[in-house]
Amino acid sequence: MKTILVTGGAGFIGSNFVYYMLKTHPDDRIVCVDALTYAGNLSTLEQALQNPNFRFVKADIADRDAIFALFEEEKFDIVVNFAAESHVDRSIENPEIFLKTNILGTQVLMDACRKYGIERYHQVSTDEVYGDLPLDRTDLFFTETTPIHTSSPYSASKASADLLVQAYHRTFGLPVTISRCSNNYGPYHFPEKLIPLIISRALADESLPVYGKGENVRDWLYVEDHCSAIDLIIHHGRVGEVYNIGGHNERTNLQVVKTILKALGKPESLITYVTDRPGHDMRYAIDPTKITTELGWKPQTMFDDGIQKTIDWYLNNRAWWENIISGDYQHYYEKMYQNR
Ligand code: NAD
Ligand code: TYD
């Protein structure tokens, strides 16, 4: 039985990972640390909170005293760091919090790991650290040796954290791994990101903002496949290594939006082309050969099935995203914890 610290577990991928681990490793204990920023939603973890093997702690990963106090109290075997500011558009508006959480927060966690000892520190990173690929070179893919070449304050902060993680491995011998995944989609995706934004706005017959010409390509991975990859890496991945995660599901933004409209029976006239994002990356595409050959990982859900499952989830869980859009979710913590 292991005790695993999952940071950022009230967010999109972290919450899916919490549920994945509670299901696939029922004897392990999961401790989740999350600052509950605008992107964190404790109601997402409502079912996990019923499980005796789950503990939630509200804390900022950049708060050294709080993080060290938690490590003093618990004995973590594995740390998986999802906590981050994650929205490129917000990083263009205000980069500072991205540097604090994504870089300094990573440093604090690794300092705690060094002091108290762990088996494995895993950094959840992104393919955005590689910059972008040209649209007319469909033969090119990101491998683990593609040079770091960032575009946005978000990707620059994630790349900085990756370099720090590799430095802590080389200098201090910290047993680390890093995964760099392509765009995720699925349940609990915050409704300001492309896919849930389009689903929720199309259902309300609102205009659908597509940046530029909508020709940018993303390599979409169903979130559960990301979780299974991280599970394999933390248990069987080689220390000091980087693993790319992606399943060859490239789509242009326009293809994604039109697929959702068709599934919902809504007209394409809702699409509104808006001013492009500054520095907008053209294409992301992952070569997953390393994780496939070394660890036997393969994605289970291809885009056409995954997008339908995702749309169904949003249709069946309207209260979850309507609470976010209305802002009510931010009162959940006080409601649940004020008398504890
Ligand atoms: P998210 O924005 O949905 O969730 C982030 C979570 O981190 C939230 O619960 C938030 O409250 C928490 N958080 C933010 N700052 C914190 C802090 N200082 N201390 C503690 N908690 C804090 O993000 P996501 O999409 O779930 O992404 C999770 C991780 O995966 C990030 O590191 C991101 O870079 C990486 N990633 C995301 C994608 C994607 O497509 N979403 C793809 C590849 C990698
Ligand atoms: P996003 O979900 O923000 O992820 P990322 O920028 O990290 O890849 O955006 C996915 C793509 O969709 C990206 O090319 C930007 C585009 N996009 C729009 O066209 N309109 C929108 O309203 C949003 C949020 C994104």
Coordinates of C-alpha atoms and ligand atoms in Angstrom, one line a residue:
M1 CA 0.0 0.0 0.0
K2 CA 1.4 3.4 -1.1
T3 CA 0.5 6.9 -0.2
I4 CA 0.4 9.2 -3.2
L5 CA 0.3 12.9 -3.2
V6 CA -1.7 14.3 -6.1
T7 CA -1.5 18.1 -6.5
G8 CA -4.1 20.0 -8.5
G9 CA -6.6 17.1 -7.9
A10 CA -9.6 19.4 -8.0
G11 CA -8.9 20.4 -11.6
F12 CA -9.7 18.7 -14.8
I13 CA -7.0 16.0 -15.3
G14 CA -6.0 15.8 -11.6
S15 CA -9.6 14.8 -10.6
N16 CA -9.8 12.2 -13.3
F17 CA -6.5 10.8 -12.1
V18 CA -7.8 10.7 -8.5
Y19 CA -10.8 8.6 -9.6
Y20 CA -8.6 6.5 -11.9
M21 CA -6.2 5.7 -9.0
L22 CA -8.9 5.0 -6.4
K23 CA -10.5 2.5 -8.9
T24 CA -7.3 0.8 -10.1
H25 CA -5.3 0.8 -6.9
P26 CA -8.0 0.5 -4.2
D27 CA -5.4 -0.2 -1.5
D28 CA -3.4 3.0 -2.0
R29 CA -4.1 6.2 -0.1
I30 CA -4.5 9.4 -2.2
V31 CA -3.9 12.8 -0.6
C32 CA -4.9 15.7 -2.8
V33 CA -3.5 19.2 -2.3
D34 CA -5.3 21.9 -4.2
A35 CA -5.4 25.7 -3.7
L36 CA -8.9 25.8 -5.2
T37 CA -8.2 28.6 -7.6
Y38 CA -10.9 29.6 -10.1
A39 CA -10.0 26.3 -11.9
G40 CA -10.4 24.1 -8.9
N41 CA -13.8 22.7 -8.1
L42 CA -14.2 20.7 -4.9
S43 CA -17.6 19.4 -5.8
T44 CA -15.8 17.4 -8.6
L45 CA -14.2 15.3 -5.8
E46 CA -17.5 14.8 -3.9
Q47 CA -17.5 11.0 -4.5
A48 CA -13.8 10.7 -3.6
L49 CA -14.4 12.5 -0.3
Q50 CA -16.6 9.6 0.7
N51 CA -13.7 7.2 0.3
P52 CA -11.7 6.5 3.5
N53 CA -8.5 6.2 1.4
F54 CA -8.8 9.8 0.2
R55 CA -7.9 13.0 2.0
F56 CA -8.3 16.6 0.7
V57 CA -6.0 19.4 1.9
K58 CA -6.5 23.0 0.7
A59 CA -3.1 24.5 0.2
D60 CA -1.0 26.4 -2.3
I61 CA 2.0 24.3 -3.6
A62 CA 4.1 27.5 -3.5
D63 CA 3.4 27.9 0.2
R64 CA 6.6 26.3 1.7
D65 CA 5.4 26.2 5.3
A66 CA 2.1 24.5 4.4
I67 CA 3.7 22.0 2.1
F68 CA 6.5 21.1 4.5
A69 CA 4.0 20.8 7.3
L70 CA 2.0 18.3 5.2
F71 CA 5.1 16.2 4.3
E72 CA 6.0 16.2 8.1
E73 CA 2.5 14.8 8.8
E74 CA 2.2 12.3 5.9
K75 CA 4.8 9.8 4.5
F76 CA 4.5 10.1 0.8
D77 CA 5.8 7.4 -1.5
I78 CA 4.9 9.1 -4.8
V79 CA 4.2 12.7 -5.7
V80 CA 2.3 13.5 -8.9
N81 CA 2.3 17.3 -9.6
F82 CA -0.7 18.4 -11.7
A83 CA -1.2 21.7 -9.9
A84 CA -0.7 24.6 -12.4
E85 CA -2.1 27.6 -14.0
S86 CA -3.1 26.0 -17.3
H87 CA -4.9 28.4 -19.6
V88 CA -2.7 30.0 -22.4
D89 CA -5.1 32.9 -22.9
R90 CA -4.9 33.8 -19.1
S91 CA -1.1 33.6 -19.3
I92 CA -1.1 36.2 -22.0
E93 CA -3.3 38.5 -19.8
N94 CA -1.3 38.0 -16.7
P95 CA 1.9 35.9 -16.7
E96 CA 3.0 36.4 -13.1
I97 CA 0.9 33.8 -11.3
F98 CA 2.0 31.2 -14.0
L99 CA 5.6 31.8 -12.9
K100 CA 4.8 31.5 -9.2
T101 CA 2.7 28.4 -9.3
N102 CA 4.2 26.5 -12.2
I103 CA 7.9 27.1 -11.5
L104 CA 8.2 28.1 -7.8
G105 CA 5.4 25.7 -6.8
T106 CA 7.4 22.9 -8.5
Q107 CA 10.5 23.9 -6.6
V108 CA 8.8 23.9 -3.2
L109 CA 7.4 20.4 -3.9
M110 CA 10.8 19.0 -4.9
D111 CA 12.5 20.6 -1.9
A112 CA 10.0 18.9 0.3
C113 CA 10.6 15.6 -1.5
R114 CA 14.4 16.0 -1.0
K115 CA 14.0 16.7 2.7
Y116 CA 11.4 14.0 3.6
G117 CA 12.4 11.4 0.9
I118 CA 10.1 9.8 -1.7
E119 CA 10.3 7.0 -4.2
R120 CA 9.2 9.1 -7.1
Y121 CA 8.4 12.7 -8.0
H122 CA 6.4 12.9 -11.3
Q123 CA 6.0 16.2 -13.1
V124 CA 2.9 16.4 -15.4
S125 CA 4.1 18.6 -18.3
T126 CA 2.8 19.4 -21.7
D127 CA 3.7 19.0 -25.4
E128 CA 3.5 22.8 -25.6
V129 CA 7.1 23.0 -24.3
Y130 CA 8.2 21.9 -27.8
G131 CA 6.6 25.0 -29.4
D132 CA 4.7 24.2 -32.6
L133 CA 5.0 22.3 -35.9
P134 CA 4.2 23.8 -39.4
L135 CA 0.8 22.8 -40.8
D136 CA 2.3 21.7 -44.2
R137 CA 4.8 19.2 -42.6
T138 CA 2.5 16.4 -41.5
D139 CA 5.5 14.1 -41.4
L140 CA 6.9 15.9 -38.3
F141 CA 6.1 14.9 -34.7
F142 CA 7.4 15.9 -31.3
T143 CA 9.7 13.3 -29.8
E144 CA 11.4 13.5 -26.4
T145 CA 14.5 14.9 -28.0
T146 CA 12.7 17.7 -29.9
P147 CA 14.3 21.0 -28.6
I148 CA 12.4 23.1 -26.0
H149 CA 11.1 26.1 -27.9
T150 CA 8.2 27.8 -26.1
S151 CA 5.6 30.4 -27.4
S152 CA 3.4 31.5 -24.5
P153 CA 4.1 32.5 -20.9
Y154 CA 2.2 29.3 -20.0
S155 CA 4.4 27.0 -22.1
A156 CA 7.6 28.9 -21.0
S157 CA 6.6 28.4 -17.3
K158 CA 6.0 24.7 -17.9
A159 CA 9.3 24.3 -19.7
S160 CA 11.1 26.1 -16.9
A161 CA 9.7 23.7 -14.4
D162 CA 10.8 20.8 -16.6
L163 CA 14.4 22.1 -16.6
L164 CA 14.3 22.5 -12.8
V165 CA 13.0 18.9 -12.4
Q166 CA 15.8 17.6 -14.6
A167 CA 18.3 19.7 -12.6
Y168 CA 17.1 18.3 -9.3
H169 CA 17.6 14.8 -10.7
R170 CA 21.1 15.5 -11.9
T171 CA 22.3 17.7 -9.0
F172 CA 20.5 16.1 -6.0
G173 CA 19.7 12.7 -7.4
L174 CA 15.9 13.2 -6.9
P175 CA 14.1 10.2 -8.5
V176 CA 12.0 12.1 -11.1
T177 CA 10.0 11.4 -14.2
I178 CA 8.3 13.9 -16.6
S179 CA 5.4 13.3 -19.0
R180 CA 4.5 15.6 -21.8
C181 CA 1.0 15.1 -23.0
S182 CA -1.0 16.6 -25.9
N183 CA -4.4 18.3 -25.4
N184 CA -6.8 16.4 -23.2
Y185 CA -10.6 16.3 -23.3
G186 CA -13.3 14.5 -21.3
P187 CA -15.4 14.8 -18.1
Y188 CA -14.7 17.7 -15.7
H189 CA -13.0 19.9 -18.3
F190 CA -13.3 23.5 -17.2
P191 CA -15.8 25.3 -19.4
E192 CA -13.5 28.1 -20.6
K193 CA -11.4 25.6 -22.6
L194 CA -12.3 24.9 -26.3
I195 CA -14.3 21.7 -26.2
P196 CA -16.5 22.3 -23.1
L197 CA -16.9 26.0 -24.1
I198 CA -18.2 24.9 -27.5
I199 CA -20.6 22.3 -26.0
S200 CA -22.0 24.6 -23.4
R201 CA -22.4 27.6 -25.7
A202 CA -23.9 25.6 -28.6
L203 CA -26.5 24.1 -26.2
A204 CA -27.5 27.7 -25.3
D205 CA -27.5 28.7 -29.1
E206 CA -24.7 31.2 -28.4
S207 CA -22.0 32.3 -30.8
L208 CA -18.9 30.0 -30.9
P209 CA -15.6 32.0 -30.9
V210 CA -13.1 30.4 -33.3
Y211 CA -9.6 32.0 -33.2
G212 CA -8.2 33.1 -36.6
K213 CA -9.3 30.7 -39.4
G214 CA -9.8 27.7 -37.1
E215 CA -7.0 25.8 -38.9
N216 CA -4.7 25.2 -35.9
V217 CA -4.3 21.5 -35.2
R218 CA -4.3 19.9 -31.7
D219 CA -3.6 16.2 -31.0
W220 CA -6.6 15.3 -28.7
L221 CA -6.2 12.6 -26.1
Y222 CA -9.1 11.3 -24.0
V223 CA -8.3 12.1 -20.4
E224 CA -8.5 8.5 -19.1
D225 CA -5.7 7.5 -21.5
H226 CA -3.5 10.3 -20.0
C227 CA -4.2 8.9 -16.5
S228 CA -3.3 5.3 -17.5
A229 CA -0.1 6.6 -19.0
I230 CA 0.9 8.4 -15.8
D231 CA 0.0 5.3 -13.7
L232 CA 2.4 3.3 -15.9
I233 CA 5.2 5.9 -15.7
I234 CA 5.1 6.3 -11.9
H235 CA 5.3 2.5 -11.4
H236 CA 7.5 1.4 -14.3
G237 CA 9.0 4.4 -16.0
R238 CA 12.8 4.9 -15.8
V239 CA 14.0 7.5 -13.4
G240 CA 15.3 10.7 -15.0
E241 CA 13.3 10.1 -18.2
V242 CA 10.8 12.1 -20.2
Y243 CA 7.8 10.3 -21.8
N244 CA 5.6 11.9 -24.5
I245 CA 1.9 10.9 -24.4
G246 CA -0.4 11.2 -27.4
G247 CA -2.5 9.0 -29.6
H248 CA -2.4 10.4 -33.1
N249 CA -5.8 12.1 -33.0
E250 CA -5.0 15.3 -34.8
R251 CA -7.9 17.6 -35.7
T252 CA -8.2 21.3 -36.7
N253 CA -10.2 23.4 -34.3
L254 CA -12.8 23.9 -37.0
Q255 CA -13.2 20.1 -37.4
V256 CA -13.6 19.8 -33.6
V257 CA -16.3 22.6 -33.5
K258 CA -18.2 21.1 -36.5
T259 CA -18.1 17.6 -35.0
I260 CA -19.7 19.0 -31.8
L261 CA -22.3 21.0 -33.7
K262 CA -23.3 17.9 -35.8
A263 CA -23.6 15.7 -32.7
L264 CA -25.8 18.3 -31.0
G265 CA -27.9 19.1 -34.1
K266 CA -26.9 22.7 -34.0
P267 CA -26.2 24.9 -37.1
E268 CA -22.7 25.9 -38.3
S269 CA -24.0 29.5 -38.5
L270 CA -23.2 29.7 -34.7
I271 CA -19.5 29.8 -35.6
T272 CA -17.9 33.2 -35.3
Y273 CA -14.4 33.9 -36.3
V274 CA -12.6 36.2 -33.8
T275 CA -9.2 37.8 -33.6
D276 CA -6.4 35.2 -33.3
R277 CA -4.5 34.5 -30.1
P278 CA -1.1 36.3 -30.1
G279 CA 1.7 33.8 -30.8
H280 CA -0.9 31.1 -31.5
D281 CA 0.8 27.7 -32.0
M282 CA -0.1 26.1 -35.3
R283 CA 0.1 22.4 -34.8
Y284 CA 0.9 20.0 -32.0
A285 CA 1.5 16.3 -32.8
I286 CA 3.1 13.7 -30.5
D287 CA 5.2 10.7 -31.4
P288 CA 4.4 8.2 -28.6
T289 CA 6.9 5.5 -29.7
K290 CA 8.9 5.6 -26.5
I291 CA 6.0 5.1 -24.0
T292 CA 4.5 2.5 -26.3
T293 CA 7.6 0.4 -26.8
E294 CA 9.1 0.8 -23.2
L295 CA 5.9 0.6 -21.2
G296 CA 3.3 -0.9 -23.5
W297 CA 1.0 2.1 -23.3
K298 CA -1.7 2.5 -25.9
P299 CA -4.7 4.8 -25.9
Q300 CA -8.0 3.1 -25.6
T301 CA -10.3 5.8 -26.9
M302 CA -10.1 7.4 -30.3
F303 CA -11.4 10.9 -31.0
D304 CA -14.7 10.0 -32.6
D305 CA -15.8 7.8 -29.7
G306 CA -14.2 10.1 -27.1
I307 CA -15.9 13.2 -28.3
Q308 CA -19.3 11.5 -28.2
K309 CA -18.7 10.2 -24.7
T310 CA -17.6 13.7 -23.7
I311 CA -20.7 15.4 -25.2
D312 CA -22.9 12.8 -23.4
W313 CA -21.2 13.5 -20.1
Y314 CA -21.8 17.3 -20.5
L315 CA -25.5 16.6 -21.4
N316 CA -25.9 14.3 -18.3
N317 CA -24.0 16.6 -15.9
R318 CA -25.4 20.0 -16.6
A319 CA -25.4 21.0 -13.0
W320 CA -21.6 20.6 -12.8
W321 CA -20.8 23.1 -15.5
E322 CA -23.8 25.4 -15.0
N323 CA -22.5 25.9 -11.4
I324 CA -19.2 26.9 -12.8
I325 CA -20.6 29.3 -15.3
S326 CA -22.8 30.9 -12.6
G327 CA -19.8 31.0 -10.1
D328 CA -21.6 29.0 -7.4
Y329 CA -18.9 26.3 -7.3
Q330 CA -16.6 28.7 -5.6
H331 CA -18.8 28.5 -2.4
Y332 CA -18.6 24.8 -2.2
Y333 CA -15.5 24.7 0.0
E334 CA -17.0 27.0 2.6
K335 CA -20.2 25.0 2.6
M336 CA -18.4 21.6 3.0
Y337 CA -15.6 22.7 5.3
Q338 CA -16.7 25.7 7.4
N339 CA -17.8 23.5 10.4
R340 CA -15.0 21.0 10.2
Ligands
NAD1 P1 -6.8 22.8 -14.5 O1 -6.6 24.3 -14.7 O2 -8.1 22.2 -14.9 O3 -6.5 22.4 -13.0 C1 -5.4 22.9 -12.3 C2 -5.7 22.6 -10.8 O4 -4.5 23.1 -10.1 C3 -6.9 23.4 -10.2 O5 -7.7 22.5 -9.4 C4 -6.3 24.5 -9.4 O6 -7.1 24.9 -8.3 C5 -5.0 23.9 -9.0 N1 -4.0 24.9 -8.6 C6 -3.6 26.0 -9.4 N2 -2.7 26.7 -8.7 C7 -2.4 26.0 -7.6 C8 -1.5 26.2 -6.5 N3 -0.6 27.2 -6.5 N4 -1.4 25.3 -5.5 C9 -2.3 24.2 -5.5 N5 -3.2 24.0 -6.5 C10 -3.2 24.9 -7.5 O7 -5.6 22.1 -15.3 P2 -5.6 20.7 -16.1 O8 -6.0 20.9 -17.5 O9 -6.2 19.7 -15.3 O10 -4.0 20.5 -16.2 C11 -3.4 19.8 -15.1 C12 -1.9 19.6 -15.5 O11 -1.7 19.0 -16.7 C13 -1.2 21.0 -15.6 O12 0.1 20.9 -15.1 C14 -1.1 21.2 -17.1 O13 0.0 21.9 -17.5 C15 -0.9 19.7 -17.6 N6 -1.4 19.5 -19.0 C16 -2.7 19.8 -19.3 C17 -3.2 19.5 -20.6 C18 -4.6 19.8 -21.0 O14 -4.9 19.5 -22.2 N7 -5.4 20.3 -20.1 C19 -2.3 18.8 -21.5 C20 -1.0 18.5 -21.1 C21 -0.6 18.8 -19.8
TYD2 P1 -7.3 25.5 -25.5 O1 -8.4 24.6 -25.0 O2 -7.2 26.9 -24.8 O3 -6.0 24.7 -25.4 P2 -4.4 25.1 -25.9 O4 -4.4 26.5 -26.3 O5 -3.6 24.8 -24.6 O6 -4.1 24.1 -27.0 O7 -7.5 25.8 -27.0 C1 -7.5 24.8 -28.0 C2 -7.4 25.4 -29.3 O8 -8.7 26.1 -29.6 C3 -6.3 26.4 -29.5 O9 -5.8 26.4 -30.8 C4 -7.1 27.8 -29.3 C5 -8.5 27.5 -29.8 N1 -9.6 28.2 -29.2 C6 -10.5 28.9 -30.0 O10 -10.4 28.9 -31.2 N2 -11.5 29.5 -29.4 C7 -11.7 29.5 -28.0 O11 -12.6 30.2 -27.5 C8 -10.7 28.8 -27.2 C9 -10.8 28.8 -25.7 C10 -9.7 28.2 -27.8

